[in-house]
CSV table of C-alpha atoms in Angstrom, one decimal:
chain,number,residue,atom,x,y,z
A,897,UNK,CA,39.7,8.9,-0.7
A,898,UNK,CA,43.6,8.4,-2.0
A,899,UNK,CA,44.3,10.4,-4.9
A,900,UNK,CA,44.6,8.2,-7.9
A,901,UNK,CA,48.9,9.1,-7.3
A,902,UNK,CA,48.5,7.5,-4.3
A,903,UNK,CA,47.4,4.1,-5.9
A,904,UNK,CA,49.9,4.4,-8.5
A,905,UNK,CA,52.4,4.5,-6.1
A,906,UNK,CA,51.4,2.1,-3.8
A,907,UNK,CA,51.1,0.0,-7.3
A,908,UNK,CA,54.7,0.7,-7.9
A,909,UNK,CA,55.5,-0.2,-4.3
A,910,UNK,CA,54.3,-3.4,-4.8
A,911,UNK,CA,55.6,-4.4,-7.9
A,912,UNK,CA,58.8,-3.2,-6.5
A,913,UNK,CA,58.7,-5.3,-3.7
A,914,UNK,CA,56.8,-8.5,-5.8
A,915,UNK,CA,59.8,-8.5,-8.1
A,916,UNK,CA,63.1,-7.4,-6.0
A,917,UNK,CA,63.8,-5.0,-8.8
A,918,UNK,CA,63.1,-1.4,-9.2
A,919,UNK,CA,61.2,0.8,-11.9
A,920,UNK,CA,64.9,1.9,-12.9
A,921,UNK,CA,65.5,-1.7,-13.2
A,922,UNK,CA,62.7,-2.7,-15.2
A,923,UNK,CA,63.2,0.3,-17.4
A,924,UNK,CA,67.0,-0.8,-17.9
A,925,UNK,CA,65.7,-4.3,-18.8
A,926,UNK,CA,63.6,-3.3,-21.0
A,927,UNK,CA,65.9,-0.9,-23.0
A,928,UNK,CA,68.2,-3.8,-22.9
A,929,UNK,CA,65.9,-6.4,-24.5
A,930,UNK,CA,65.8,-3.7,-27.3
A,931,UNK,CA,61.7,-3.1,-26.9
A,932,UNK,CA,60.5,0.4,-28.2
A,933,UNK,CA,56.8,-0.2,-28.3
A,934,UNK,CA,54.4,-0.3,-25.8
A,935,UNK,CA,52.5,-3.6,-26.4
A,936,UNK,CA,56.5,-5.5,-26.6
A,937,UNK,CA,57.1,-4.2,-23.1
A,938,UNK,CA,53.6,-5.8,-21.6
A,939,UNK,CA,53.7,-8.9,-24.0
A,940,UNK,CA,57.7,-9.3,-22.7
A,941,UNK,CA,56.5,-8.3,-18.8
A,942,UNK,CA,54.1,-10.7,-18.9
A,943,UNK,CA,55.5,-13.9,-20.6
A,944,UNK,CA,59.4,-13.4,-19.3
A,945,UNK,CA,58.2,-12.2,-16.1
A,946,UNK,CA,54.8,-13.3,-15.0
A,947,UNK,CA,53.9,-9.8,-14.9
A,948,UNK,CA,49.2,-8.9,-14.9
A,949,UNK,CA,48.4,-7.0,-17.1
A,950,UNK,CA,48.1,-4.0,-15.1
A,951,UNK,CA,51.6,-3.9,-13.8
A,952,UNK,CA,53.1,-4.2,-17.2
A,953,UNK,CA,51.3,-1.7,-18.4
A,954,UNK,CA,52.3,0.4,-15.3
A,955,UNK,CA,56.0,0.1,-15.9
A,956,UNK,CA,56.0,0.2,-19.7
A,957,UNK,CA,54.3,3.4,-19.3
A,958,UNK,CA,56.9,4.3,-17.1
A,959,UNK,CA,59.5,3.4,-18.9
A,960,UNK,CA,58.5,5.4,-22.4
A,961,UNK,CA,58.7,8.4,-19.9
A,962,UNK,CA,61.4,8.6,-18.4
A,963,UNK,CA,63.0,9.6,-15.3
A,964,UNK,CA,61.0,12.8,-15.1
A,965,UNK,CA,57.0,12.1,-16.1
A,966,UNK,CA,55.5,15.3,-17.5
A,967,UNK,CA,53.8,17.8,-14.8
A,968,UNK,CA,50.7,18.7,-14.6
A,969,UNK,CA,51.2,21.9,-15.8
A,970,UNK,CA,53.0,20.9,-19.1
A,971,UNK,CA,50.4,18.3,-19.9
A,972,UNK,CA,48.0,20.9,-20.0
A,973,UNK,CA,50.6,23.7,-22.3
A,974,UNK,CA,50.8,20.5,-24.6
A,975,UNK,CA,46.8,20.3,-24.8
A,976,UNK,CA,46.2,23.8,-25.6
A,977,UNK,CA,49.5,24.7,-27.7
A,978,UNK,CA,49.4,26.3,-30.9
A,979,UNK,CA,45.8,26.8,-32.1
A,980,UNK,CA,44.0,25.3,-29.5
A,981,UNK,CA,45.4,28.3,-27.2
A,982,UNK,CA,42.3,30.0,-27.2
A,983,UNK,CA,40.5,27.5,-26.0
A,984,UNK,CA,42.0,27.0,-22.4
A,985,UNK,CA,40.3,29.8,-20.5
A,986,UNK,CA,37.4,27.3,-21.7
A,987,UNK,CA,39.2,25.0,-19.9
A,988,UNK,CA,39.9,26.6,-16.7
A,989,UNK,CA,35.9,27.6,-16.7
A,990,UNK,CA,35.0,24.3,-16.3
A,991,UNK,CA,37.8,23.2,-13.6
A,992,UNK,CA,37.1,26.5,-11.6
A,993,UNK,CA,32.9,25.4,-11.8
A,994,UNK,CA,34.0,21.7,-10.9
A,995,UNK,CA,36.5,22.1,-8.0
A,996,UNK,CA,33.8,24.6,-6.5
A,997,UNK,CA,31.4,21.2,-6.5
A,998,UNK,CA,33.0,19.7,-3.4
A,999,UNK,CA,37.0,18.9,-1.8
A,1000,UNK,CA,36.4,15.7,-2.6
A,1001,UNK,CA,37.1,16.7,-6.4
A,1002,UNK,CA,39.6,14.8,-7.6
A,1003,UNK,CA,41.6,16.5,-10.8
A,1004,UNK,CA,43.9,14.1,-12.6
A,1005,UNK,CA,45.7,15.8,-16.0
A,1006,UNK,CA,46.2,13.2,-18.7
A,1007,UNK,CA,48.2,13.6,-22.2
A,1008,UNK,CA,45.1,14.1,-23.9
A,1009,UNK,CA,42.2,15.4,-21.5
A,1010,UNK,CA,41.5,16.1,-17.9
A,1011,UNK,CA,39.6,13.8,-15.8
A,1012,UNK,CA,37.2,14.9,-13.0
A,1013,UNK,CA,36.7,12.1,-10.2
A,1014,UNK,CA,35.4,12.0,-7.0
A,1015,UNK,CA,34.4,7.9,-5.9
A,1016,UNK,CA,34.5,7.5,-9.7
A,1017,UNK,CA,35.3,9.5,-12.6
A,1018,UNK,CA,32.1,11.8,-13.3
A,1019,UNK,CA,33.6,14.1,-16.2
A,1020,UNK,CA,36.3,14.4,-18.9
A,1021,UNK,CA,37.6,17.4,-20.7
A,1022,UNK,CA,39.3,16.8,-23.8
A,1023,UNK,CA,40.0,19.2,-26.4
A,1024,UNK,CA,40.0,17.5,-30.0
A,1025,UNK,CA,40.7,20.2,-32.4
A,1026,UNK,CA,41.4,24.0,-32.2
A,1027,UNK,CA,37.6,24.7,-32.6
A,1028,UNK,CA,36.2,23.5,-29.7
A,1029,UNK,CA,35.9,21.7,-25.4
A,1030,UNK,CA,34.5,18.8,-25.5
A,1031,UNK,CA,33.5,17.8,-21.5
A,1032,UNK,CA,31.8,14.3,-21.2
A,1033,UNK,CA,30.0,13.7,-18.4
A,1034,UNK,CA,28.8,10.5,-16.9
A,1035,UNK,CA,25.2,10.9,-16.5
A,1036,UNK,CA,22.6,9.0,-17.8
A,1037,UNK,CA,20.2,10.1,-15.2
A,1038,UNK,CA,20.3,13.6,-17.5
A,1039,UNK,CA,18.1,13.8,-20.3
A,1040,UNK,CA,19.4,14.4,-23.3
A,1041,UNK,CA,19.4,18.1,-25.3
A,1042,UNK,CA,19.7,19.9,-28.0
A,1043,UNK,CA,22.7,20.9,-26.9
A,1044,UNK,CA,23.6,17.8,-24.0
A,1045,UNK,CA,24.3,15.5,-26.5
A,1046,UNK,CA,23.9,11.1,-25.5
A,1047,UNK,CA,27.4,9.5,-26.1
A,1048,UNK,CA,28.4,6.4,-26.0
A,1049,UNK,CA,31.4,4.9,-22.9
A,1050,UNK,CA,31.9,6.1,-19.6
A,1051,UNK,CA,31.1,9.3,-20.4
A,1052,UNK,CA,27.2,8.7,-21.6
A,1053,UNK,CA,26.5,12.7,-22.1
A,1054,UNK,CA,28.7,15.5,-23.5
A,1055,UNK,CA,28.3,19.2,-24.2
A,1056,UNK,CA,30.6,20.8,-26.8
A,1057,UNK,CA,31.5,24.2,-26.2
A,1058,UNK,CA,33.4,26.7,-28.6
A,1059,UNK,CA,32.9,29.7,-25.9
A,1060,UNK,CA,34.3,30.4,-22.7
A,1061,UNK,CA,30.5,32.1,-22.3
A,1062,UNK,CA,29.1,28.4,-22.8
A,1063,UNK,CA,30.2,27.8,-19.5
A,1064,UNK,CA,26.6,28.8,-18.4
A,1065,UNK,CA,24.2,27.6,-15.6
A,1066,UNK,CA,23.1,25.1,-17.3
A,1067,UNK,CA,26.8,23.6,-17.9
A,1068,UNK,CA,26.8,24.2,-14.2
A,1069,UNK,CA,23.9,22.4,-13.5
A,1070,UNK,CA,24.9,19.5,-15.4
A,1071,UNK,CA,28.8,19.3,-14.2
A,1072,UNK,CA,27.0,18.7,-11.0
A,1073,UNK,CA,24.4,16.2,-11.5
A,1074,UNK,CA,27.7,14.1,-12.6
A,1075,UNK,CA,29.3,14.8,-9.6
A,1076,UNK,CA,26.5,14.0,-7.4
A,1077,UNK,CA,25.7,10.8,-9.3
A,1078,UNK,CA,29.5,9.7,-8.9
């Protein structure tokens, strides 16, 4: 399976070549229309430039970050700075019990979670205050629990977990019923 930075560049490949013009160009266009915000640069992409959706979202993002997009690794310092700190070896628990599910365990850092694929996205782990982990899961074939809550969107089951202990069997258990069912 190609990683999901694979498709996004192949995605920018083919804008590239679509267009004649390069992310750096785009980006200077846009900074020379005078757009800031996110939904300009798509609404300008699209109607100036015949731009889908998809591709001006792909270089707007690109072109709030920069030349240099965050690493991985600071994506994650920024998720657990300050007083969410304790929570990361939380964190690393559940990447350690998912990456041990299969190879195929695709891990893809976001500015505001980590998501977990393999054909599809199976889990998400987000962490929404300093108190606690929350990991979704996608899958509905789970019953719910006391403690394996329903939720609503892709991820249809979550756990919530203020311990690195929490990351028990069970957790285990369930991590890989989403992987299996992905």
């Amino acid at each position: 399976m190609a990683s999901l930075d694979d498709a996004v560049a192949t995605q920018i490949a083919n804008i590239e070549a679509n267009s004649g013009r390069t992310i750096a160009q785009w980006t200077a266009a846009i900074t020379a229309a005078g757009l800031t915000k996110h939904g300009e640069m798509i609404a300008w992409l699209k109607a100036e430039h015949g731009f889908t959706h998809g591709n001006a979202n792909l270089v707007a993002t690109l072109a709030r970050q920069g030349d240099a997009p965050p690493s991985d690794d600071e994506l994650l310092a920024a998720q657990y700075a300050g007083a969410k700190a304790a929570l990361r070896p939380i964190h690393d628990a559940i990447l350690d019990a998912a990456t041990a599910l299969g190879d195929d365990v695709e891990v893809a850092v976001k500015k505001t979670g980590v998501s977990l694929r393999r054909r599809k996205q199976f889990a998400l782990v987000e962490a929404p205050s300093a108190k606690r982990v929350v990991l979704g899961l996608n899958a509905a074939d789970v019953a719910p629990t006391d403690r394996l809550e329903a939720a609503t969107g892709m991820c249809n089951r979550r756990v919530l977990l203020t311990d690195v202990e929490q990351v028990d069997s069970q957790v285990r258990s369930w991590l890989r019923a989403a992987y299996e069912s992905a």
